Coordinates of C-alpha atoms in Angstrom, one line a residue:
N9 CA -62.5 -25.6 -49.1
T10 CA -62.8 -24.9 -53.0
I11 CA -61.9 -20.8 -52.9
K12 CA -62.6 -19.6 -56.2
I13 CA -60.4 -17.0 -57.5
P14 CA -62.3 -13.7 -60.5
L15 CA -59.4 -13.5 -63.2
N16 CA -58.8 -11.2 -65.3
P17 CA -60.0 -12.6 -69.0
A18 CA -58.1 -9.2 -70.8
I19 CA -54.6 -10.3 -69.8
S20 CA -52.8 -14.4 -69.3
P21 CA -53.1 -16.4 -66.1
S22 CA -49.4 -15.5 -65.6
A23 CA -50.3 -11.8 -65.5
N24 CA -53.3 -12.6 -63.4
A25 CA -51.1 -14.6 -61.0
N26 CA -48.3 -11.4 -60.8
K27 CA -51.0 -8.8 -60.1
Y28 CA -52.2 -10.9 -57.2
F29 CA -48.8 -11.2 -55.7
K30 CA -48.3 -7.9 -56.2
D31 CA -51.6 -7.3 -54.4
Y32 CA -50.5 -9.5 -51.6
K33 CA -46.6 -7.8 -51.1
K34 CA -48.6 -3.6 -50.9
T35 CA -51.4 -5.7 -48.2
Y36 CA -48.1 -6.8 -46.5
T37 CA -46.1 -4.3 -46.7
A38 CA -48.9 -2.2 -45.6
E39 CA -50.0 -4.6 -42.4
Q40 CA -46.0 -4.4 -40.9
T41 CA -46.0 -0.4 -41.7
L42 CA -49.1 -0.4 -39.9
T43 CA -47.7 -3.1 -36.5
L44 CA -45.0 -0.4 -36.8
L45 CA -45.9 2.9 -36.0
T46 CA -48.9 1.4 -33.5
G47 CA -45.3 0.3 -32.0
K48 CA -44.4 3.7 -31.9
D49 CA -46.9 5.6 -31.0
K50 CA -47.8 3.3 -28.0
E51 CA -43.7 4.1 -26.7
E52 CA -44.4 7.9 -27.4
L53 CA -47.5 7.9 -25.3
V54 CA -45.8 5.9 -22.5
Y55 CA -42.8 8.4 -22.4
F56 CA -44.7 11.5 -22.1
D57 CA -47.0 9.9 -20.2
A58 CA -43.8 9.9 -17.8
V59 CA -43.0 13.0 -18.6
L60 CA -46.0 14.9 -17.3
D61 CA -45.7 12.4 -13.9
S62 CA -42.4 14.4 -13.4
I63 CA -43.8 18.2 -14.3
N64 CA -46.6 17.8 -11.3
R65 CA -44.3 16.8 -9.5
C66 CA -41.6 19.4 -10.0
T67 CA -41.3 21.4 -6.9
T68 CA -38.3 23.9 -7.9
L69 CA -37.9 26.4 -11.1
S70 CA -34.5 23.9 -12.3
D71 CA -36.7 20.7 -12.1
L72 CA -38.8 22.6 -14.4
Q73 CA -35.4 23.5 -16.8
E74 CA -34.1 19.7 -16.2
I75 CA -37.1 18.9 -18.1
R76 CA -37.1 21.3 -20.8
E77 CA -33.5 21.0 -22.3
E78 CA -34.8 16.8 -22.4
L79 CA -37.7 18.1 -24.4
A80 CA -35.3 20.1 -26.3
E81 CA -32.7 17.6 -26.6
T82 CA -35.1 14.4 -27.8
G83 CA -36.3 16.8 -30.5
Y84 CA -39.8 18.2 -29.4
I85 CA -39.5 21.5 -28.5
K86 CA -36.7 24.3 -30.4
Q87 CA -33.7 24.4 -28.6
T88 CA -33.2 28.1 -26.6
Q89 CA -31.3 30.4 -29.1
T90 CA -29.6 31.9 -26.2
K91 CA -26.0 30.5 -25.4
K92 CA -25.7 26.9 -25.1
K93 CA -24.3 26.0 -21.6
K94 CA -23.8 22.8 -19.9
N95 CA -26.2 20.8 -19.0
T96 CA -26.5 20.7 -15.5
V97 CA -28.5 17.8 -13.0
S98 CA -30.2 18.8 -9.9
A99 CA -29.3 17.0 -6.8
F100 CA -31.7 13.6 -6.4
K101 CA -33.7 13.1 -3.4
E102 CA -31.8 11.3 -1.5
Y103 CA -33.0 8.5 1.6
E104 CA -31.0 6.9 4.1
S105 CA -32.3 3.0 5.7
K106 CA -32.2 1.9 8.6
E107 CA -29.0 -0.4 7.7
G108 CA -27.3 2.6 6.6
Y109 CA -27.7 2.5 2.8
K110 CA -28.0 5.7 1.0
I111 CA -31.3 5.2 -1.0
L112 CA -31.1 8.4 -4.4
V113 CA -34.7 9.1 -6.2
G114 CA -34.9 10.2 -9.8
K115 CA -36.7 13.2 -10.0
N116 CA -37.1 13.2 -14.4
N117 CA -36.3 11.3 -17.0
K118 CA -32.2 12.3 -17.1
Q119 CA -32.2 11.3 -13.7
N120 CA -33.1 8.8 -14.0
D121 CA -31.3 7.5 -16.8
L122 CA -28.8 8.6 -14.5
L123 CA -29.1 7.0 -11.5
T124 CA -29.5 3.5 -13.2
T125 CA -27.3 3.7 -16.0
G126 CA -24.4 5.5 -14.6
I127 CA -24.4 6.5 -10.6
A128 CA -25.8 2.3 -9.5
S129 CA -23.6 -0.2 -9.6
K130 CA -24.4 -3.9 -11.1
Q131 CA -25.0 -4.9 -7.2
D132 CA -27.6 -2.1 -6.3
L133 CA -31.0 -2.7 -6.0
W134 CA -33.3 -0.3 -8.3
F135 CA -37.2 0.0 -8.1
H136 CA -40.5 1.2 -10.4
T137 CA -43.7 1.2 -10.1
K138 CA -45.1 -1.3 -12.4
D139 CA -46.5 -0.9 -15.7
I140 CA -46.7 3.1 -13.9
A141 CA -45.2 6.4 -14.8
G142 CA -42.8 7.2 -11.8
S143 CA -39.2 8.3 -10.2
H144 CA -36.0 5.0 -10.3
V145 CA -35.5 4.3 -7.1
I146 CA -32.5 2.8 -6.3
V147 CA -30.7 1.6 -3.1
M148 CA -26.6 1.4 -2.8
C149 CA -26.0 -1.0 -1.4
G150 CA -23.9 -3.2 -3.5
G151 CA -24.9 -6.2 -3.5
Q152 CA -25.1 -6.5 0.4
A153 CA -27.6 -7.7 2.5
V154 CA -31.2 -5.6 2.2
S155 CA -33.7 -6.4 5.5
D156 CA -37.1 -6.2 4.1
E157 CA -37.7 -2.8 6.3
T158 CA -35.6 -1.5 3.7
V159 CA -37.0 -3.2 0.6
L160 CA -40.5 -1.6 2.2
K161 CA -39.1 1.9 2.7
A162 CA -37.9 1.9 -0.6
A163 CA -40.6 0.3 -2.4
L164 CA -42.9 3.0 -0.7
L165 CA -40.5 5.9 -2.2
A166 CA -40.7 4.3 -6.1
A167 CA -44.5 4.7 -5.1
K168 CA -44.6 8.0 -3.4
N169 CA -42.4 9.9 -6.4
S170 CA -44.9 7.8 -9.3
K171 CA -48.8 8.4 -11.0
A172 CA -49.7 6.3 -8.3
A173 CA -48.8 8.5 -5.8
N174 CA -52.7 9.0 -4.0
S175 CA -53.3 4.6 -5.2
S176 CA -53.8 2.9 -1.9
K177 CA -52.6 -0.4 -3.2
V178 CA -49.7 0.1 -6.1
A179 CA -47.5 -2.7 -7.0
V180 CA -43.6 -1.5 -7.5
D181 CA -41.2 -4.2 -8.9
Y182 CA -37.1 -5.1 -7.6
T183 CA -34.3 -6.4 -8.5
P184 CA -30.7 -5.8 -9.3
I185 CA -29.5 -3.2 -11.3
K186 CA -27.7 -6.0 -14.1
F187 CA -30.8 -7.2 -14.7
V188 CA -31.8 -3.4 -16.1
K189 CA -31.1 -2.5 -19.6
K190 CA -31.8 0.4 -21.1
P191 CA -32.5 -0.5 -25.1
N192 CA -30.2 0.9 -27.9
G193 CA -32.8 4.4 -29.2
A194 CA -34.9 3.9 -25.9
K195 CA -36.1 7.3 -24.8
P196 CA -34.7 9.3 -21.4
G197 CA -36.0 6.9 -18.9
M198 CA -37.3 4.4 -20.6
V199 CA -35.4 0.9 -19.7
I200 CA -37.0 -3.0 -20.0
Y201 CA -36.1 -5.3 -16.5
T202 CA -35.6 -9.1 -15.4
T203 CA -35.2 -11.5 -12.4
N204 CA -37.3 -9.0 -10.6
K205 CA -39.5 -9.3 -7.5
T206 CA -43.0 -8.0 -6.9
I207 CA -44.0 -6.0 -3.4
F208 CA -47.6 -3.7 -3.3
V209 CA -47.3 -0.8 -1.0
N210 CA -49.8 2.1 0.0
P211 CA -48.0 5.5 -0.5
T212 CA -50.1 7.0 1.6
E213 CA -48.4 5.4 4.9
E214 CA -45.0 7.1 6.0
E215 CA -41.7 5.4 5.2

């Protein structure tokens, strides 16, 4: 269809064309900026959801202090004026499978990062609730065969230590650590993963 474009008769055809091109560039740039900001806002919401979930599951003052340190390091709250001390990480939650594999559960984003990117080997199994804030759970199996019972236990721990702890049916993804990556610039506890399997569990059941 023919489209009629209004022109300004006071300026030349080329000046009209340049004006429309400048308007287009402004609109395109604004759209790109808005898309970028929207993406960042979504990342912020996911991150704060994870922080809130960690706070809700705190049981000691040291747990809360770790979260405070995390928020200070990421610039969301002011650093305390007291003499800086070397940050420490409290003990992970630790369990054992029937085969004797150690299962570690992070209690906050700092612990999740340390577990997934520092302590676990590439062959260990990683568990996390699907699209829901929660702990990283690692089965320290070193690539050895893991029974369905161990997978279920780890998945239940992931569900219990998540925002979906009171739900009746929770999807938990799991995959070897080698398929879990932390993007450059990602916030604490935030990772991406591929080649995963999914298991549905009821967090109210016993591990």
